[in-house]
Amino acid sequence: MTKLVSANAGRPLGHAAFKSLAMGGIAALVLAIAAPAAFAQSVPALPEVEGPIGSSADDMQHPSRRGPTLGQDTPQAWPAYGEPEFHNYIEDEFFISGEANGAPYTTRIVVRRPADIDDFSGYASIETLHPAQSAQMWMATRVGGMMNGHAYIEVVNTPGLIGSLQAYNGERYAGLSIEGAVTEEGQTDPAQNEIIAQVAYLMQTANPLGDEWNVEHMVISGASATSRTAMNFMEQENGNAAYQMDDGSSLIDAMYVWDTNGPSQDVLDSVYDVPVIILATQTEWDDGTRTFPADSEDYRLYQVAGMPHLESREMYEAGWNECTLPIDNFMFNAMVFMGLDYMHGWLEEGQEPPMAERIEFEGDAENAAIVLDEHGNAAGGMRSPQVEVPWETFSTPNEGNFVCGLMGTATPLPDDQLAQMYPTTAEYAAQLVAQTSRLIDEGWFPPEYIFEISAEIERFASRGNTND
């Protein structure tokens, strides 16, 4: 489907416009693998589709956002600018039926897209519902994604996830099941990949919204547990390597996953033949290996300094109140969207994403210490405005329960040091705006998230000890 072309161009004109307006406003478990050519490929079967399925106060669609399975009575509210209605977006739920692993299934997919076809970019992220019952790529990148007209396709492909839907609304989801699923611990479940393949094919060739909605760039995505699901689909024999489009091209055009260190060099070299972007948080490389694949013509690894595994700037994860250290306020979603934006430009315009510096370690040995900059933040890597103009030190993990171990912590720099660095809030704001402008110009921060800069200035001003 996707053809990469040679490109020397910079970022799209739309980014310059975004920046001008906004800045003025604020002054892989690796399983059996082999080269894709080693497998006989087939076009996936098309599932039958029912829907869109209506939703009402008495018959609620599972929302795929934090809440239902994490001990909260209702999903947490998003800020108004993060809700689909704010961007004229629609969330359509469909029930699909077919065969997987030789047995019938009925499951649900959710398609999140602009209300107007003229606003559709042709780009879609396909991801499976996370075990925490949230669509991770959608949640993290939806603001920038909706501003650019991208679609998000959520797939439910395991009996466990169907059980979670049924626990939320038993009557609505009573008819869902995956009879061919293999559920024994440690065993590969062939049905999972087959369902993903059928949905990817459906959305590119016979989109239930109409052919005009057929996806042009299909990117498999995920985070943490679902990043492994995406990598399994790309690496296992019955995944992407087993399928093709009608014209013989790859079923999946690219992979962008985060909250993972990604595939090893050997796996990248032997299996992947589409563009790959990995965004690794500090939680992933805080300890463990110090050897990572090299960037290449179709691979990018972004290690984000100070970024934790779980987002907490927009909303806290359930269990956060048991963390014993202050919780970070990292610009998480902006950095995840940056990776998506790189991939869109790569596929749509042939714009090769920039190659970032890697995080600096004190050696190549396992668990070698991270080199810290003068403010105590990790040196090197992909850097956000918060570490370029710091008033806090970001580190991982937090302390407390399991969830806390996936969250970060932030410690304000000493008052006397802050007074020297930023005599007034106005000085801090000037430095932050200047550095953010540079990062946008250089392609390291998305202008769609410029609102985070004014929010950060407010955080600095209200930290409790200013010199204004």
XYZ file of C-alpha atoms in Angstrom:
468
model
C 0.000 0.000 0.000
C 2.607 2.546 1.059
C 5.503 3.561 -1.138
C 8.363 5.434 0.493
C 9.839 8.143 -1.672
C 13.049 10.096 -1.476
C 12.575 13.359 0.339
C 14.724 16.257 1.391
C 11.910 18.502 2.507
C 11.486 19.857 6.000
C 8.362 19.652 8.089
C 4.948 20.300 6.503
C 3.751 23.844 6.113
C 0.966 23.095 8.538
C 3.470 22.913 11.350
C 4.781 26.380 10.640
C 1.256 27.717 10.749
C 0.563 25.876 14.002
C 3.725 27.287 15.510
C 3.068 30.839 14.397
C -0.400 30.879 15.906
C 0.512 29.043 19.068
C 3.737 30.853 19.926
C 2.038 34.142 19.426
C -0.688 33.013 21.774
C 1.735 32.452 24.657
C 4.383 35.420 23.485
C 9.615 -7.640 22.345
C 8.965 -11.775 24.394
C 10.306 -12.771 20.901
C 8.658 -15.871 19.376
C 9.482 -17.925 16.272
C 10.667 -15.610 13.519
C 12.009 -15.791 9.984
C 12.276 -13.622 6.911
C 8.814 -12.690 5.628
C 9.573 -14.184 2.213
C 9.797 -17.623 3.839
C 6.032 -17.803 4.362
C 3.188 -18.374 1.944
C 1.077 -15.230 2.010
C -2.657 -14.910 1.561
C -5.194 -12.109 1.490
C -7.097 -12.042 4.812
C -10.738 -13.023 4.946
C -13.242 -10.208 5.256
C -15.340 -10.402 8.431
C -19.049 -9.659 8.499
C -19.879 -6.302 10.065
C -22.795 -5.072 12.153
C -23.102 -1.413 13.068
C -22.408 1.247 13.983
C -23.938 0.082 17.260
C -25.910 2.832 18.981
C -25.181 3.856 22.544
C -27.342 5.470 25.199
C -27.325 6.224 28.901
C -29.006 2.861 29.484
C -26.764 0.945 27.083
C -23.279 2.412 27.272
C -20.465 1.558 24.903
C -17.279 0.599 26.725
C -15.228 3.836 26.573
C -11.695 2.380 26.303
C -10.293 4.949 28.670
C -9.031 4.706 32.222
C -11.591 3.708 34.758
C -13.702 0.580 34.421
C -11.190 -2.064 35.517
C -8.902 -0.035 37.707
C -11.101 0.344 40.741
C -12.836 3.536 39.639
C -16.617 3.763 39.398
C -16.573 5.699 36.137
C -13.952 6.618 33.536
C -12.000 9.730 34.359
C -13.066 12.883 32.551
C -10.737 14.375 29.989
C -10.208 18.116 29.579
C -12.681 19.583 27.101
C -9.976 19.984 24.437
C -9.298 16.233 24.656
C -12.848 15.075 24.034
C -13.828 13.883 20.538
C -16.743 16.311 20.346
C -14.373 19.255 20.690
C -12.692 18.241 17.414
C -15.886 17.069 15.666
C -14.804 13.430 15.975
C -17.012 10.343 16.117
C -16.447 7.032 17.916
C -18.189 4.234 15.980
C -18.482 0.771 17.521
C -18.989 -2.249 15.246
C -19.447 -5.950 15.944
C -17.535 -8.120 13.491
C -17.839 -11.867 12.909
C -15.738 -14.407 11.084
C -13.422 -17.338 11.633
C -10.090 -17.324 13.468
C -7.975 -20.391 14.113
C -10.651 -22.460 12.397
C -13.493 -21.462 14.697
C -16.111 -18.692 14.734
C -15.699 -15.417 16.573
C -17.697 -12.271 17.175
C -15.931 -9.295 18.666
C -15.996 -5.531 18.599
C -13.917 -2.849 16.972
C -14.085 0.898 17.537
C -13.288 3.396 14.796
C -12.477 6.940 15.895
C -12.442 9.401 13.018
C -13.445 12.878 11.836
C -17.138 13.446 11.241
C -16.350 14.868 7.781
C -14.534 12.717 5.204
C -12.821 15.844 3.896
C -10.951 16.064 7.206
C -9.637 12.477 7.062
C -5.879 12.254 6.533
C -5.873 8.655 5.303
C -3.621 7.630 8.207
C -4.836 5.157 10.823
C -3.326 3.611 13.938
C -4.585 0.085 14.582
C -4.151 -1.185 18.133
C -5.618 -3.799 20.416
C -7.417 -2.865 23.599
C -4.902 -2.838 26.468
C -5.477 -5.226 29.406
C -6.119 -2.094 31.503
C -9.106 -1.551 29.179
C -7.786 1.541 27.477
C -6.799 2.227 23.882
C -3.308 3.496 24.599
C -2.327 5.158 21.313
C -5.713 6.829 21.078
C -5.547 8.135 24.647
C -1.992 9.468 24.358
C -2.067 11.037 20.890
C -5.712 11.874 20.353
C -5.363 15.678 20.675
C -2.708 15.984 17.976
C -4.238 13.137 15.999
C -7.653 14.770 15.880
C -6.109 18.114 14.912
C -4.598 16.358 11.891
C -7.562 14.176 10.890
C -6.071 10.780 11.720
C -8.178 7.684 12.435
C -7.789 5.210 15.289
C -8.911 1.592 15.068
C -9.296 -0.407 18.271
C -9.500 -4.213 18.101
C -10.608 -6.627 20.840
C -8.893 -9.938 20.062
C -8.799 -12.074 23.236
C -11.437 -13.751 25.422
C -10.043 -11.923 28.451
C -10.712 -8.546 26.875
C -14.198 -9.651 25.841
C -14.777 -10.637 29.457
C -13.856 -7.125 30.516
C -16.353 -5.659 28.060
C -19.030 -7.987 29.384
C -18.227 -7.000 32.961
C -18.831 -3.388 31.931
C -22.089 -4.014 30.024
C -23.106 -7.658 30.080
C -26.228 -7.339 27.963
C -24.591 -5.267 25.223
C -21.624 -7.599 24.809
C -23.286 -10.938 25.622
C -22.921 -12.227 22.050
C -19.147 -11.694 21.802
C -16.802 -14.688 21.902
C -13.653 -16.078 20.279
C -14.137 -19.842 20.112
C -10.783 -20.565 18.476
C -8.701 -18.747 21.073
C -5.866 -20.629 22.779
C -5.839 -19.576 26.405
C -3.320 -21.949 28.010
C -0.545 -20.026 29.725
C 2.623 -19.853 27.653
C 0.924 -20.958 24.441
C 0.657 -18.843 21.313
C -2.911 -17.889 20.389
C -3.231 -17.949 16.566
C -6.653 -16.309 16.703
C -5.232 -13.012 17.989
C -3.190 -12.282 14.873
C -5.835 -13.550 12.497
C -8.407 -11.128 13.903
C -5.971 -8.206 13.651
C -5.230 -9.135 10.027
C -8.900 -9.326 9.085
C -9.637 -5.931 10.643
C -6.624 -4.314 8.955
C -7.754 -5.676 5.594
C -11.374 -4.657 6.186
C -10.454 -1.073 7.014
C -8.291 -0.734 3.881
C -10.560 -2.377 1.327
C -14.192 -2.507 2.508
C -14.436 0.059 5.275
C -17.839 -0.244 6.966
C -18.138 3.547 6.873
C -17.858 3.473 3.064
C -15.058 3.027 0.555
C -14.115 6.691 0.796
C -12.926 5.915 4.335
C -10.547 3.158 3.231
C -7.261 3.665 5.043
C -4.224 4.645 2.975
C -1.545 4.253 5.650
C -2.183 1.438 8.140
C 0.191 1.608 11.117
C 0.112 -1.030 13.837
C 0.567 0.559 17.246
C 0.512 -0.113 20.951
C 2.109 0.654 24.290
C 3.571 -1.595 26.964
C 1.539 -4.843 26.793
C -0.010 -3.892 23.459
C 3.372 -2.903 22.022
C 4.248 -6.576 22.521
C 0.979 -7.540 20.800
C 1.928 -5.344 17.838
C 5.456 -6.757 17.697
C 4.093 -10.297 17.921
C 1.895 -9.573 14.917
C 4.910 -8.361 12.962
C 7.236 -11.165 14.133
C 5.183 -14.352 14.420
C 4.680 -16.711 11.489
C 0.912 -16.237 11.435
C 1.124 -12.453 11.679
C 1.911 -9.853 9.037
C 4.302 -12.223 7.227
C 1.409 -14.572 6.463
C -0.707 -11.941 4.726
C -0.682 -9.508 1.860
C -2.951 -7.011 0.197
C -4.610 -7.830 -3.119
C -1.758 -6.185 -5.008
C 0.876 -8.165 -3.108
C 1.950 -5.293 -0.861
C 2.305 -5.483 2.911
C -0.902 -5.635 4.934
C 0.659 -3.339 7.536
C 2.504 -0.285 6.238
C 4.542 0.524 9.363
C 4.835 0.008 13.122
C 4.981 2.655 15.832
C 5.033 1.431 19.433
C 6.112 2.940 22.728
C 6.710 2.009 26.373
C 9.158 -0.591 25.049
C 12.788 -0.847 23.928
C 11.536 -2.542 20.770
C 12.914 -5.449 18.747
C 16.538 -6.545 18.906
C 18.894 -5.850 16.015
C 18.682 -9.482 14.832
C 14.895 -9.417 14.764
C 14.817 -6.074 12.963
C 17.209 -7.378 10.321
C 15.470 -10.712 9.785
C 11.777 -9.838 10.026
C 10.866 -6.195 9.552
C 10.572 -4.764 6.056
C 8.416 -1.718 6.832
C 9.258 1.534 8.661
C 9.529 1.146 12.432
C 9.542 3.807 15.159
C 10.151 2.902 18.805
C 9.665 5.468 21.573
C 11.278 4.225 24.785
C 10.619 5.909 28.116
C 13.140 6.168 30.937
C 11.350 3.301 32.693
C 12.355 1.016 29.813
C 16.064 1.865 29.819
C 16.434 2.781 33.507
C 18.207 -0.541 33.940
C 18.987 -3.561 31.782
C 20.778 -3.660 28.458
C 22.871 -0.766 27.218
C 23.010 -2.052 23.641
C 20.249 -0.957 21.282
C 19.693 -1.276 17.513
C 21.222 1.407 15.335
C 18.996 3.815 13.434
C 18.743 2.960 9.756
C 16.865 3.938 6.636
C 13.694 2.306 8.003
C 14.206 2.323 11.785
C 14.220 5.004 14.472
C 14.628 4.651 18.237
C 13.723 7.626 20.424
C 14.784 7.406 24.085
C 13.012 10.212 25.912
C 14.932 11.709 28.839
C 12.863 11.865 32.038
C 9.703 10.299 30.592
C 8.049 7.568 32.709
C 6.105 4.510 31.562
C 2.753 5.939 32.709
C 1.295 9.337 31.897
C 0.262 11.538 34.819
C 0.113 15.091 33.455
C -3.427 14.779 32.122
C -4.780 12.207 34.572
C -3.413 9.931 37.258
C -3.524 6.155 37.026
C -5.591 4.352 39.643
C -3.394 3.620 42.657
C -1.362 6.810 42.357
C -2.298 7.864 45.889
C -0.176 5.026 47.251
C 2.999 6.414 45.672
C 5.404 7.701 48.314
C 7.300 10.206 46.139
C 5.916 13.306 44.375
C 4.414 12.353 41.033
C 5.952 13.786 37.891
C 4.090 16.100 35.535
C 5.929 15.158 32.354
C 4.693 16.282 28.908
C 3.984 12.657 28.096
C 1.288 12.872 25.442
C 3.144 15.491 23.432
C 6.192 13.258 23.109
C 4.133 10.201 22.131
C 2.346 12.241 19.473
C 5.715 13.414 18.144
C 6.476 9.817 17.172
C 3.123 9.440 15.441
C 3.714 12.676 13.584
C 7.110 11.433 12.436
C 5.504 8.272 11.093
C 2.746 10.153 9.279
C 5.286 12.380 7.577
C 7.413 9.360 6.691
C 4.551 7.532 4.991
C 2.628 10.458 3.517
C 5.437 12.728 2.364
C 8.542 10.517 2.456
C 10.045 12.759 5.147
C 12.580 10.679 6.991
C 12.316 11.316 10.741
C 15.321 12.893 12.450
C 17.836 10.650 14.182
C 18.038 11.501 17.868
C 20.974 11.208 20.186
C 20.877 8.167 22.430
C 20.808 8.342 26.207
C 24.309 8.464 27.654
C 25.460 5.646 29.930
C 28.695 5.265 31.848
C 29.532 2.155 29.857
C 28.121 -0.708 27.807
C 27.840 -3.179 30.665
C 24.403 -4.344 31.811
C 22.837 -1.772 34.168
C 25.626 0.764 33.616
C 24.639 4.036 35.280
C 22.818 6.757 33.343
C 24.906 9.880 32.827
C 23.137 12.868 34.386
C 23.278 16.476 33.274
C 23.996 19.391 35.620
C 20.359 19.423 36.779
C 20.172 15.711 37.534
C 18.201 14.739 34.430
C 19.338 12.003 32.068
C 21.884 13.251 29.521
C 21.305 12.760 25.814
C 18.234 11.250 24.212
C 15.134 12.995 22.889
C 14.572 16.043 25.059
C 11.366 17.824 25.962
C 11.043 21.529 26.869
C 10.915 20.466 30.527
C 14.443 19.062 30.499
C 15.822 21.745 28.202
C 14.570 24.506 30.530
C 14.424 22.574 33.806
C 13.081 23.540 37.162
C 12.659 19.922 38.261
C 14.683 16.727 38.138
C 12.789 13.831 36.544
C 13.568 10.265 37.522
C 12.074 6.770 37.513
C 10.653 4.783 39.172
C 8.393 6.227 41.816
C 7.937 4.168 44.989
C 4.950 2.311 46.380
C 2.718 -0.227 44.628
C 3.110 -1.802 41.193
C 1.564 1.181 39.423
C 3.942 3.547 41.238
C 6.843 1.540 39.849
C 5.683 2.527 36.363
C 5.258 6.199 37.255
C 7.950 8.831 37.567
C 8.815 11.394 40.158
C 9.945 15.012 39.911
C 11.979 16.930 42.485
C 12.158 20.745 42.277
C 15.631 22.205 42.042
C 16.796 24.076 45.161
C 15.287 27.535 45.596
C 18.647 29.308 45.487
C 19.536 27.560 42.228
C 16.172 28.444 40.683
C 16.606 32.069 41.773
C 19.884 32.235 39.853
C 18.517 30.453 36.784
C 15.181 32.277 36.633
C 15.073 35.487 38.745
C 11.395 35.917 37.844
C 8.604 33.865 36.358
C 8.812 36.132 33.320
C 12.439 35.087 32.822
C 11.521 31.420 33.096
C 8.691 31.947 30.596
C 11.001 33.716 28.147
C 13.542 30.898 28.277
C 10.893 28.190 27.976
C 9.217 29.864 24.996
C 12.556 30.384 23.263
C 13.674 26.788 23.725
C 10.283 25.421 22.729
C 10.414 27.503 19.559
C 13.826 26.005 18.800
C 12.595 22.460 19.447
C 9.616 23.003 17.137
C 11.862 24.454 14.424
C 14.198 21.453 14.728
C 11.342 18.955 14.746
C 11.621 17.773 18.358
C 8.343 19.097 19.782
C 4.887 19.176 18.169
C 3.289 22.607 17.770
C -0.102 20.974 18.335
C 0.857 20.727 22.027
C 1.960 24.300 22.546
C -0.785 24.637 25.155
C 1.464 22.577 27.414
C 3.927 25.468 27.522
C 1.504 27.947 29.033
C 0.445 25.218 31.488
C 4.078 24.697 32.462
C 4.577 28.416 33.067
C 1.550 28.349 35.363
C 3.009 25.371 37.220
C 6.292 27.202 37.720
C 4.544 30.357 38.918
C 2.432 28.444 41.426
C 5.166 26.200 42.785
C 5.016 28.068 46.115
C 8.240 30.019 46.185
C 8.622 32.674 43.511
C 10.807 35.759 43.371
C 8.380 37.927 41.436
